[in-house]
CSV table of C-alpha atoms in Angstrom, one decimal:
chain,number,residue,atom,x,y,z
A,62,MET,CA,4.2,-22.4,-7.5
A,63,ALA,CA,1.6,-24.4,-7.2
A,64,PRO,CA,-1.8,-22.5,-5.6
A,65,GLU,CA,-2.1,-23.1,-2.0
A,66,GLY,CA,-3.4,-25.8,-0.6
A,67,SER,CA,-5.4,-25.1,2.4
A,68,TYR,CA,-8.1,-23.8,0.5
A,69,THR,CA,-9.4,-26.1,-1.7
A,70,SER,CA,-11.0,-29.3,-0.5
A,71,ASP,CA,-9.0,-31.7,-0.9
A,72,PRO,CA,-5.1,-30.5,0.3
A,73,ASP,CA,-3.4,-33.0,-1.8
A,74,GLY,CA,-3.2,-34.7,-5.3
A,75,CYS,CA,-4.6,-31.7,-7.4
A,76,ALA,CA,-7.6,-30.7,-6.3
A,77,ARG,CA,-5.9,-27.9,-5.4
A,78,VAL,CA,-5.3,-26.7,-9.4
A,79,VAL,CA,-8.6,-27.6,-10.8
A,80,GLU,CA,-11.3,-25.8,-8.0
A,81,PHE,CA,-8.8,-22.7,-8.5
A,82,ARG,CA,-9.3,-23.2,-12.4
A,83,GLN,CA,-12.9,-23.4,-11.6
A,84,MET,CA,-12.8,-19.8,-9.3
A,85,VAL,CA,-11.5,-18.4,-12.1
A,86,GLN,CA,-14.3,-19.0,-14.5
A,87,SER,CA,-16.3,-18.7,-13.0
A,88,LEU,CA,-15.1,-15.3,-11.6
A,89,HIS,CA,-14.8,-14.2,-15.5
A,90,GLY,CA,-18.9,-15.6,-15.7
A,91,LEU,CA,-19.9,-12.9,-14.2
A,92,GLY,CA,-17.9,-10.5,-15.7
A,93,LEU,CA,-15.1,-9.8,-13.2
A,94,LYS,CA,-11.4,-9.9,-13.4
A,95,ALA,CA,-8.6,-12.3,-11.8
A,96,VAL,CA,-5.7,-10.2,-10.2
A,97,LEU,CA,-2.8,-12.9,-9.0
A,98,ASP,CA,-1.3,-10.9,-5.3
A,99,VAL,CA,2.7,-12.5,-5.8
A,100,VAL,CA,5.8,-11.9,-3.8
A,101,TYR,CA,8.7,-13.3,-5.5
A,102,ASN,CA,10.3,-10.5,-3.2
A,103,HIS,CA,11.3,-12.4,-0.7
A,104,THR,CA,10.6,-16.3,0.6
A,105,PHE,CA,9.7,-16.8,4.4
A,106,ALA,CA,12.9,-19.1,5.2
A,107,ALA,CA,16.3,-19.8,3.4
A,108,GLY,CA,19.2,-22.2,3.7
A,109,GLN,CA,19.1,-25.7,4.0
A,110,ARG,CA,18.2,-26.9,7.6
A,111,SER,CA,14.5,-25.2,7.1
A,112,ARG,CA,11.6,-27.6,6.5
A,113,TYR,CA,9.6,-25.1,4.7
A,114,SER,CA,13.5,-23.6,2.3
A,115,VAL,CA,13.2,-24.8,-1.6
A,116,LEU,CA,15.6,-22.0,-3.2
A,117,ASP,CA,19.0,-22.9,-1.3
A,118,LYS,CA,18.5,-26.6,-1.7
A,119,VAL,CA,18.4,-26.7,-5.6
A,120,VAL,CA,21.6,-24.2,-5.8
A,121,PRO,CA,22.7,-23.4,-2.5
A,122,GLY,CA,23.1,-19.0,-2.2
A,123,TYR,CA,22.6,-18.7,-5.5
A,124,TYR,CA,18.9,-17.3,-5.3
A,125,TYR,CA,19.8,-14.6,-2.4
A,126,ARG,CA,20.9,-11.8,-2.5
A,127,ARG,CA,23.5,-10.3,0.4
A,128,MET,CA,25.4,-8.2,1.5
A,129,GLU,CA,28.8,-7.4,2.1
A,130,ASN,CA,29.7,-9.6,5.2
A,131,GLY,CA,27.9,-12.2,3.2
A,132,ASP,CA,24.3,-12.6,5.8
A,133,ILE,CA,21.4,-12.6,3.3
A,134,CYS,CA,19.4,-9.3,3.0
A,135,MET,CA,16.6,-9.2,5.1
A,136,SER,CA,15.5,-6.0,4.5
A,137,THR,CA,11.7,-6.4,2.8
A,138,CYS,CA,11.0,-8.6,6.4
A,139,CYS,CA,12.6,-12.0,5.3
A,140,ASN,CA,14.9,-13.6,3.2
A,141,ASN,CA,16.1,-11.6,-0.1
A,142,THR,CA,15.9,-12.8,-3.5
A,143,ALA,CA,17.8,-11.6,-6.1
A,144,SER,CA,16.7,-10.7,-9.3
A,145,GLU,CA,19.5,-9.7,-11.4
A,146,HIS,CA,20.2,-13.1,-10.5
A,147,ALA,CA,20.0,-15.1,-14.3
A,148,MET,CA,18.3,-18.3,-13.4
A,149,CYS,CA,16.0,-16.2,-10.9
A,150,GLU,CA,15.4,-13.9,-12.4
A,151,ARG,CA,13.8,-16.7,-15.0
A,152,LEU,CA,12.3,-18.7,-12.1
A,153,ILE,CA,10.0,-15.5,-12.0
A,154,ILE,CA,9.1,-14.7,-15.5
A,155,ASP,CA,8.1,-18.5,-16.2
A,156,ASP,CA,5.7,-18.3,-13.3
A,157,ILE,CA,4.3,-15.3,-13.7
A,158,VAL,CA,3.8,-17.0,-17.8
A,159,HIS,CA,2.3,-20.2,-16.4
A,160,TRP,CA,-0.1,-18.8,-14.1
A,161,ALA,CA,-0.9,-17.1,-17.1
A,162,LYS,CA,-1.5,-19.5,-19.5
A,163,ASP,CA,-2.5,-22.0,-17.4
A,164,TYR,CA,-5.0,-20.6,-15.1
A,165,LYS,CA,-6.2,-17.6,-17.2
A,166,VAL,CA,-5.7,-14.9,-14.3
A,167,ASP,CA,-5.9,-11.4,-15.7
A,168,GLY,CA,-3.4,-9.4,-13.9
A,169,PHE,CA,-0.4,-9.2,-11.3
A,170,ARG,CA,0.5,-6.9,-8.6
A,171,PHE,CA,3.2,-7.5,-7.0
A,172,ASP,CA,4.6,-7.4,-3.8
A,173,ILE,CA,7.7,-4.4,-3.2
A,174,MET,CA,7.9,-4.9,-6.4
A,175,GLY,CA,11.0,-2.3,-6.0
A,176,HIS,CA,13.2,-5.1,-4.9
A,177,LEU,CA,13.3,-6.7,-8.6
A,178,MET,CA,15.3,-5.5,-11.4
A,179,LEU,CA,13.4,-2.8,-13.8
A,180,SER,CA,15.1,-5.2,-16.8
A,181,THR,CA,13.2,-8.6,-15.2
A,182,MET,CA,9.6,-7.2,-14.9
A,183,LYS,CA,10.5,-5.6,-18.8
A,184,LYS,CA,11.4,-9.1,-19.6
A,185,ILE,CA,7.6,-9.8,-18.0
A,186,GLN,CA,6.2,-7.0,-19.6
A,187,ALA,CA,7.8,-9.0,-23.5
A,188,ALA,CA,6.8,-12.6,-22.2
A,189,LEU,CA,2.7,-12.2,-21.8
A,190,ALA,CA,2.6,-10.1,-25.2
A,191,ALA,CA,3.9,-13.1,-26.4
A,192,LEU,CA,1.2,-14.5,-25.4
A,193,THR,CA,-1.6,-15.3,-27.9
A,194,LEU,CA,-5.6,-16.0,-27.7
A,195,GLU,CA,-4.7,-18.5,-30.8
A,196,ALA,CA,-2.0,-20.1,-28.6
A,197,ASP,CA,-2.4,-19.6,-25.6
A,198,GLY,CA,-5.4,-19.2,-24.8
A,199,VAL,CA,-5.5,-16.2,-23.5
A,200,ASP,CA,-3.7,-12.3,-25.2
A,201,GLY,CA,-1.2,-11.5,-23.6
A,202,LYS,CA,-0.9,-7.6,-24.0
A,203,GLY,CA,-3.8,-6.7,-22.2
A,204,LEU,CA,-2.7,-8.2,-18.6
A,205,TYR,CA,-1.5,-5.4,-16.3
A,206,ILE,CA,0.4,-4.6,-14.0
A,207,TYR,CA,1.9,-2.9,-11.2
A,208,GLY,CA,3.2,-3.4,-7.8
A,209,GLU,CA,4.9,-0.7,-4.3
A,210,ALA,CA,8.0,0.1,-6.2
A,211,TRP,CA,8.9,1.5,-2.9
A,212,ASP,CA,12.5,2.5,-3.1
A,213,PHE,CA,14.1,1.0,0.1
A,214,GLY,CA,16.7,-1.1,1.8
A,215,GLU,CA,20.7,-2.6,-0.2
A,216,VAL,CA,18.7,-1.5,-3.6
A,217,SER,CA,18.1,2.1,-3.5
A,218,SER,CA,19.4,4.8,-5.7
A,219,ASN,CA,19.9,1.6,-8.0
A,220,GLN,CA,22.5,0.2,-5.6
A,221,ARG,CA,22.3,-2.9,-7.1
A,222,GLY,CA,21.5,-1.7,-10.7
A,223,VAL,CA,18.0,0.2,-12.1
A,224,ASN,CA,15.1,-1.2,-10.2
A,225,ALA,CA,11.6,-1.5,-10.7
A,226,SER,CA,11.1,1.6,-8.0
A,227,GLN,CA,8.9,5.1,-8.8
A,228,GLY,CA,11.3,6.9,-10.0
A,229,ASN,CA,12.1,4.3,-13.2
A,230,LEU,CA,9.0,2.8,-14.0
A,231,GLY,CA,7.8,7.0,-16.4
A,232,GLY,CA,6.9,4.7,-20.0
A,233,THR,CA,7.6,0.9,-18.9
A,234,GLY,CA,3.5,0.5,-18.6
A,235,LEU,CA,4.1,-0.6,-15.7
A,236,GLY,CA,2.1,0.4,-12.5
A,237,SER,CA,2.8,1.5,-8.9
A,238,PHE,CA,0.6,2.4,-5.7
A,239,ASN,CA,1.4,6.5,-5.2
A,240,ASP,CA,1.1,7.2,-1.5
A,241,ARG,CA,1.8,10.5,-2.4
A,242,PHE,CA,-2.0,10.3,-3.7
A,243,ARG,CA,-2.4,8.7,-0.4
A,244,ASP,CA,-0.1,10.8,1.6
A,245,ALA,CA,-1.8,14.0,0.6
A,246,VAL,CA,-5.9,13.0,1.3
A,247,VAL,CA,-4.9,11.1,4.4
A,248,GLY,CA,-2.4,13.4,5.7
A,249,GLY,CA,1.1,12.0,7.2
A,250,SER,CA,2.9,9.2,6.0
A,251,PRO,CA,3.9,6.1,7.8
A,252,PHE,CA,5.9,6.9,9.7
A,253,ALA,CA,4.5,10.1,10.8
A,254,SER,CA,1.4,10.3,13.7
A,255,PRO,CA,-1.7,8.1,13.8
A,256,LEU,CA,-3.0,12.2,14.2
A,257,PHE,CA,-1.9,14.2,11.3
A,258,GLN,CA,-3.7,15.2,9.6
A,259,GLY,CA,-4.6,15.3,5.7
A,260,TRP,CA,-7.0,16.9,2.9
A,261,VAL,CA,-10.2,15.6,4.0
A,262,THR,CA,-8.9,14.6,7.5
A,263,GLY,CA,-9.4,18.3,8.8
A,264,LEU,CA,-5.4,19.4,8.3
A,265,GLY,CA,-6.2,23.7,8.2
A,266,THR,CA,-10.4,24.1,8.5
A,267,ALA,CA,-10.9,21.5,11.8
A,268,SER,CA,-7.4,20.8,13.6
A,269,ASN,CA,-7.2,18.2,16.0
A,270,GLN,CA,-5.0,19.1,19.1
A,271,LEU,CA,-2.3,17.3,17.9
A,272,MET,CA,-2.3,19.6,14.8
A,273,GLN,CA,-3.0,23.0,16.7
A,274,GLU,CA,0.0,22.1,19.6
A,275,GLY,CA,2.7,20.8,16.4
A,276,MET,CA,2.4,23.5,14.2
A,277,SER,CA,1.3,27.0,14.0
A,278,GLU,CA,-1.6,28.1,12.1
A,279,GLU,CA,0.2,29.6,9.2
A,280,ALA,CA,2.4,25.3,8.8
A,281,CYS,CA,-1.0,24.2,8.7
A,282,LYS,CA,-2.4,26.3,5.3
A,283,ASP,CA,0.5,25.9,3.9
A,284,LEU,CA,1.1,22.6,4.0
A,285,LEU,CA,-2.6,22.5,3.6
A,286,MET,CA,-2.2,23.7,0.0
A,287,GLU,CA,0.9,21.4,-0.3
A,288,TYR,CA,-1.5,18.5,-0.3
A,289,THR,CA,-3.7,20.1,-2.0
A,290,ASP,CA,-1.1,20.7,-5.0
A,291,GLN,CA,-0.4,17.3,-5.0
A,292,LEU,CA,-3.7,15.4,-5.1
A,293,ARG,CA,-4.1,18.2,-7.8
A,294,LEU,CA,-1.4,16.3,-9.3
A,295,SER,CA,-2.0,13.0,-8.6
A,296,MET,CA,-5.5,13.5,-9.7
A,297,ALA,CA,-4.3,13.8,-13.3
A,298,ALA,CA,-2.9,10.7,-13.0
A,299,ASN,CA,0.7,12.3,-11.3
A,300,LEU,CA,1.8,13.2,-15.1
A,301,GLN,CA,5.7,14.1,-15.0
A,302,ASP,CA,4.9,16.7,-18.0
A,303,TYR,CA,1.3,17.6,-16.4
A,304,HIS,CA,1.6,21.0,-16.3
A,305,MET,CA,-0.5,23.5,-14.1
A,306,HIS,CA,0.0,26.1,-11.5
A,307,SER,CA,1.0,26.0,-7.7
A,308,PHE,CA,-0.7,26.9,-5.1
A,309,GLN,CA,2.4,30.0,-5.2
A,310,GLY,CA,1.4,31.1,-8.0
A,311,GLU,CA,4.0,29.7,-10.4
A,312,MET,CA,3.2,27.0,-13.6
A,313,LYS,CA,5.9,23.8,-13.1
A,314,ALA,CA,5.7,20.2,-14.4
A,315,GLY,CA,4.7,17.1,-13.1
A,316,ARG,CA,8.5,16.3,-12.2
A,317,GLU,CA,9.2,20.4,-10.9
A,318,PHE,CA,6.5,19.4,-7.9
A,319,LEU,CA,8.5,17.8,-4.8
A,320,TYR,CA,7.3,15.1,-2.2
A,321,SER,CA,9.8,14.5,0.6
A,322,CYS,CA,12.8,16.1,-1.7
A,323,GLN,CA,11.9,13.8,-4.9
A,324,PRO,CA,9.9,15.1,-7.5
A,325,SER,CA,6.2,14.4,-7.0
A,326,ALA,CA,5.4,13.0,-10.3
A,327,TYR,CA,6.9,9.8,-11.6
A,328,ALA,CA,4.1,9.0,-14.3
A,329,LYS,CA,4.2,9.5,-18.3
A,330,GLN,CA,1.2,7.6,-18.9
A,331,PRO,CA,-1.8,7.5,-17.0
A,332,TRP,CA,-2.2,3.8,-16.2
A,333,GLU,CA,1.4,4.6,-14.4
A,334,THR,CA,-1.0,5.6,-11.9
A,335,VAL,CA,-2.6,4.2,-9.4
A,336,ASN,CA,-4.3,6.3,-6.8
A,337,TYR,CA,-6.3,4.6,-3.5
A,338,ALA,CA,-6.6,5.8,0.7
A,339,ASP,CA,-6.3,2.2,2.1
A,340,CYS,CA,-5.5,-1.1,0.5
A,341,HIS,CA,-4.8,-4.5,1.4
A,342,ASP,CA,-3.7,-5.6,5.1
A,343,GLY,CA,-3.4,-2.5,6.2
A,344,GLN,CA,-6.1,-0.8,8.6
A,345,THR,CA,-9.2,0.3,5.6
A,346,LEU,CA,-10.1,4.5,5.3
A,347,PHE,CA,-12.7,3.6,8.4
A,348,ASP,CA,-10.6,3.1,10.5
A,349,GLN,CA,-7.0,2.5,9.9
A,350,GLN,CA,-3.4,4.2,10.9
A,351,GLY,CA,0.6,4.1,10.9
A,352,GLU,CA,1.3,3.9,14.9
A,353,ALA,CA,3.5,1.5,16.0
A,354,GLY,CA,6.9,0.0,13.9
A,355,VAL,CA,8.7,2.9,13.2
A,356,GLY,CA,11.6,2.7,14.4
A,357,LEU,CA,13.7,5.8,15.9
A,358,GLU,CA,16.7,5.7,12.9
A,359,GLU,CA,13.4,6.3,10.5
A,360,MET,CA,12.3,8.9,11.3
A,361,THR,CA,14.4,11.1,11.9
A,362,ARG,CA,15.7,10.5,8.1
A,363,VAL,CA,11.8,11.0,7.4
A,364,GLN,CA,12.1,13.9,9.6
A,365,GLN,CA,15.2,15.2,7.7
A,366,GLN,CA,13.8,14.8,4.6
A,367,GLN,CA,10.3,16.4,6.0
A,368,SER,CA,11.6,19.4,7.3
A,369,CYS,CA,13.8,20.2,4.6
A,370,LYS,CA,10.6,21.8,3.3
A,371,HIS,CA,8.7,22.8,6.5
A,372,GLY,CA,11.4,23.5,8.1
A,373,VAL,CA,11.5,23.7,12.1
A,374,ASP,CA,7.4,23.7,13.3
A,375,LEU,CA,7.7,20.4,11.6
A,376,LEU,CA,10.0,18.5,12.6
A,377,THR,CA,9.1,19.5,15.9
A,378,LEU,CA,6.1,17.7,15.2
A,379,LEU,CA,7.0,14.6,14.2
A,380,GLN,CA,9.9,14.2,16.9
A,381,ALA,CA,7.2,14.5,19.7
A,382,THR,CA,4.4,11.9,18.2
A,383,ILE,CA,8.3,10.0,19.0
A,384,VAL,CA,7.2,10.5,22.2
A,385,GLU,CA,3.8,10.0,22.4
A,386,THR,CA,3.2,6.7,20.0
A,387,GLU,CA,5.6,5.2,22.3
A,388,LEU,CA,7.3,4.6,18.5
A,389,LEU,CA,10.1,2.4,19.8
A,390,ASN,CA,10.5,-1.2,17.9
A,391,ALA,CA,12.0,-0.4,13.6
A,392,GLN,CA,10.8,-2.3,11.9
A,393,PHE,CA,9.4,-1.5,7.9
A,394,PHE,CA,6.0,-1.7,6.9
A,395,ASN,CA,3.5,-0.8,4.6
A,396,ALA,CA,0.9,1.9,4.6
A,397,ASP,CA,-1.9,2.8,3.8
A,398,TRP,CA,-3.3,5.5,7.1
A,399,GLY,CA,-7.0,6.4,6.6
A,400,LYS,CA,-6.7,7.8,9.1
A,401,VAL,CA,-11.0,8.6,9.8
A,402,ILE,CA,-11.5,7.4,13.1
A,403,MET,CA,-7.8,8.6,15.0
A,404,LYS,CA,-7.0,12.1,12.7
A,405,ALA,CA,-10.9,13.7,12.2
A,406,ARG,CA,-10.5,16.5,15.5
A,407,ASP,CA,-12.0,14.8,18.8
A,408,GLY,CA,-15.9,15.6,18.4
A,409,THR,CA,-16.5,15.4,15.2
A,410,SER,CA,-19.9,12.7,14.8
A,411,VAL,CA,-20.4,10.1,13.7
A,412,GLU,CA,-22.1,11.3,10.3
A,413,ASP,CA,-20.1,13.4,10.3
A,414,ARG,CA,-16.8,10.7,10.0
A,415,CYS,CA,-18.6,8.9,7.2
A,416,ARG,CA,-18.6,12.1,5.1
A,417,ILE,CA,-14.9,11.9,5.9
A,418,ASN,CA,-14.3,8.1,4.9
A,419,MET,CA,-17.0,9.6,1.2
A,420,LEU,CA,-15.2,12.4,0.4
A,421,GLY,CA,-12.7,10.0,0.2
A,422,LEU,CA,-13.3,7.3,-1.9
A,423,ALA,CA,-15.0,10.1,-4.2
A,424,THR,CA,-11.0,11.3,-5.0
A,425,VAL,CA,-9.8,7.7,-5.6
A,426,ALA,CA,-13.3,7.4,-8.5
A,427,LEU,CA,-12.8,11.1,-10.1
A,428,SER,CA,-9.1,10.9,-10.2
A,429,GLN,CA,-7.5,10.1,-13.6
A,430,GLY,CA,-5.3,6.3,-13.2
A,431,VAL,CA,-6.1,3.4,-12.3
A,432,ALA,CA,-8.8,3.1,-8.8
A,433,PHE,CA,-7.8,1.2,-6.5
A,434,PHE,CA,-10.0,0.6,-3.5
A,435,HIS,CA,-10.3,-1.1,-0.5
A,436,ALA,CA,-13.3,-4.4,0.4
A,437,GLY,CA,-15.8,-2.7,1.9
A,438,SER,CA,-14.5,1.3,2.2
A,439,ASP,CA,-17.6,1.6,0.5
A,440,ILE,CA,-19.5,0.3,3.4
A,441,LEU,CA,-17.6,1.8,6.4
A,442,ARG,CA,-15.4,-1.7,6.6
A,443,SER,CA,-13.3,-1.3,10.6
A,444,LYS,CA,-10.9,-3.8,11.4
A,445,SER,CA,-10.9,-2.1,15.0
A,446,LEU,CA,-8.3,0.3,14.0
A,447,ASP,CA,-5.6,-2.4,13.3
A,448,ARG,CA,-2.9,-2.3,11.0
A,449,ASP,CA,-2.0,-5.1,9.8
A,450,SER,CA,-4.4,-7.6,9.6
A,451,TYR,CA,-2.6,-10.2,7.1
A,452,ASN,CA,-3.0,-13.0,10.1
A,453,SER,CA,-5.3,-12.2,12.1
A,454,GLY,CA,-8.8,-14.3,11.4
A,455,ASP,CA,-12.2,-13.3,10.1
A,456,TRP,CA,-12.4,-11.9,13.9
A,457,TYR,CA,-11.2,-8.6,12.0
A,458,ASN,CA,-10.9,-9.4,8.2
A,459,LYS,CA,-15.4,-10.1,8.7
A,460,LEU,CA,-17.5,-8.2,6.3
A,461,ASP,CA,-21.0,-7.7,6.7
A,462,TRP,CA,-22.5,-6.5,3.6
A,463,SER,CA,-26.0,-6.8,5.3
A,464,CYS,CA,-24.7,-3.8,6.5
A,465,LYS,CA,-25.6,-4.3,10.4
A,466,SER,CA,-22.2,-3.3,11.1
A,467,ASN,CA,-19.3,-2.3,9.9
A,468,ASN,CA,-17.3,-4.5,12.3
A,469,PHE,CA,-16.1,-1.1,14.3
A,470,GLY,CA,-14.8,-2.1,18.5
A,471,VAL,CA,-14.9,-6.0,18.4
A,472,GLY,CA,-12.1,-5.3,20.7
A,473,LEU,CA,-8.2,-3.7,20.3
A,474,ALA,CA,-6.9,-5.0,17.9
A,475,PRO,CA,-4.6,-7.9,18.1
A,476,GLY,CA,-1.1,-7.0,20.3
A,477,SER,CA,1.7,-8.3,18.1
A,478,LYS,CA,1.1,-5.3,15.6
A,479,ASN,CA,-1.1,-2.9,17.1
A,480,ASN,CA,-0.2,-3.0,21.6
A,481,ALA,CA,2.3,0.2,21.3
A,482,ALA,CA,-1.4,2.3,20.2
A,483,TRP,CA,-3.4,1.1,22.1
A,484,PRO,CA,-3.3,3.9,24.7
A,485,LEU,CA,-4.1,6.0,21.7
A,486,HIS,CA,-7.2,2.8,20.5
A,487,LYS,CA,-9.4,2.0,23.5
A,488,PRO,CA,-10.1,5.3,24.4
A,489,ARG,CA,-12.0,5.5,20.8
A,490,LEU,CA,-13.6,2.6,20.3
A,491,VAL,CA,-16.7,3.6,21.5
A,492,SER,CA,-20.2,2.6,20.3
A,493,GLU,CA,-20.8,6.2,19.5
A,494,LEU,CA,-18.3,6.1,17.0
A,495,GLN,CA,-20.5,2.6,15.9
A,496,PRO,CA,-21.5,3.9,12.6
A,497,SER,CA,-25.5,2.9,12.0
A,498,ALA,CA,-26.9,0.7,9.5
A,499,ASN,CA,-28.5,3.3,7.9
A,500,LEU,CA,-25.1,5.3,7.9
A,501,ILE,CA,-23.9,2.2,5.6
A,502,LYS,CA,-26.1,1.8,3.6
A,503,LEU,CA,-26.8,5.0,2.8
A,504,CYS,CA,-21.8,4.5,2.3
A,505,ARG,CA,-22.8,2.5,0.1
A,506,HIS,CA,-25.8,4.2,-2.2
A,507,ALA,CA,-23.9,6.8,-2.4
A,508,THR,CA,-20.7,5.5,-3.4
A,509,VAL,CA,-22.4,2.8,-6.1
């Protein structure tokens, strides 16, 4: 549980500790705060033989969650930890306190937080709240905790205990990424076609070919109205008890609006909602989409959820996307699908695409709750349509603060996560959609 050595001047010895502390101190000196992205829900390796395995060499088999046949659960991507086990929970809590006290970070962003138990997260809150400036050098009550509160896998619907998923967070003060906001703004979901449109990308007002052929005009307008309700609710912090008129004229509480057959609103306090349009290693708002990586089984599940609201039109459209985008490999993946390049109607000028980008950012900025911006969205940042840039290097993750380029069209995104979507990417990675330096600077100025 130490800082990563590859970022330091000397990976051997204590340089990583000293330089991380110096970094945080320097950020504080600039008036900035440092939030640490933590991953406690899984480990890269397990077992006795792997050189990268640690926990199984301490107490074999104890720290991991298992299926009925004894295999380690892998729903997060790899070896799922079991925070419902007392000493696994203790390890997580102690490590969080260590980072707060000894490195003076200002908050924590939990990767796949929904795979941790809610009781664990509450104990973390209590442990941090006990830290004081006088005794510990940090006011623990001022630290913000938020994360990905998705409900899936072996812990879904509280199968292994009450988990830290969206439906269980109301009133806890824990923040959660608001996928309702994201889907309404840009359209669709991680499991729908990359061309599926939303509120800012032209649904019902400038429909692209997919929407025109897959849904009737009336169905598009109804979905736009539902997205509008979803967005209005999210911009009011997605509060369960917030009352507003639906597009059908009914006065309803937030919890009575539906999102894929579940209550749309889950928060009881504004800081429990983190509104965003794009984030992390997903595509940027300018070009991101959710293409390859959805399995047929998962697609069918989402079709069933969506069709309970929209009937055959939407079900048929989602079925068509399986063929269209060759979604044949099954894996769950992060979803931040901005889709300005992919979703806007063919023929939309680069200037109008920039306006779409700025409108998306405006909805985030003007919403109640916690506004979350992907680094570089204000300068139209592109990763050349890369959907998972975690290991793509500087070529695709580049940020050009000089505003001469937004890094669009630097090549087809790496094939390991994007090859199934290359047929969609190739005709779109053209110079006509590259914004000029003047457009980039104009967008940055408008954001500031």
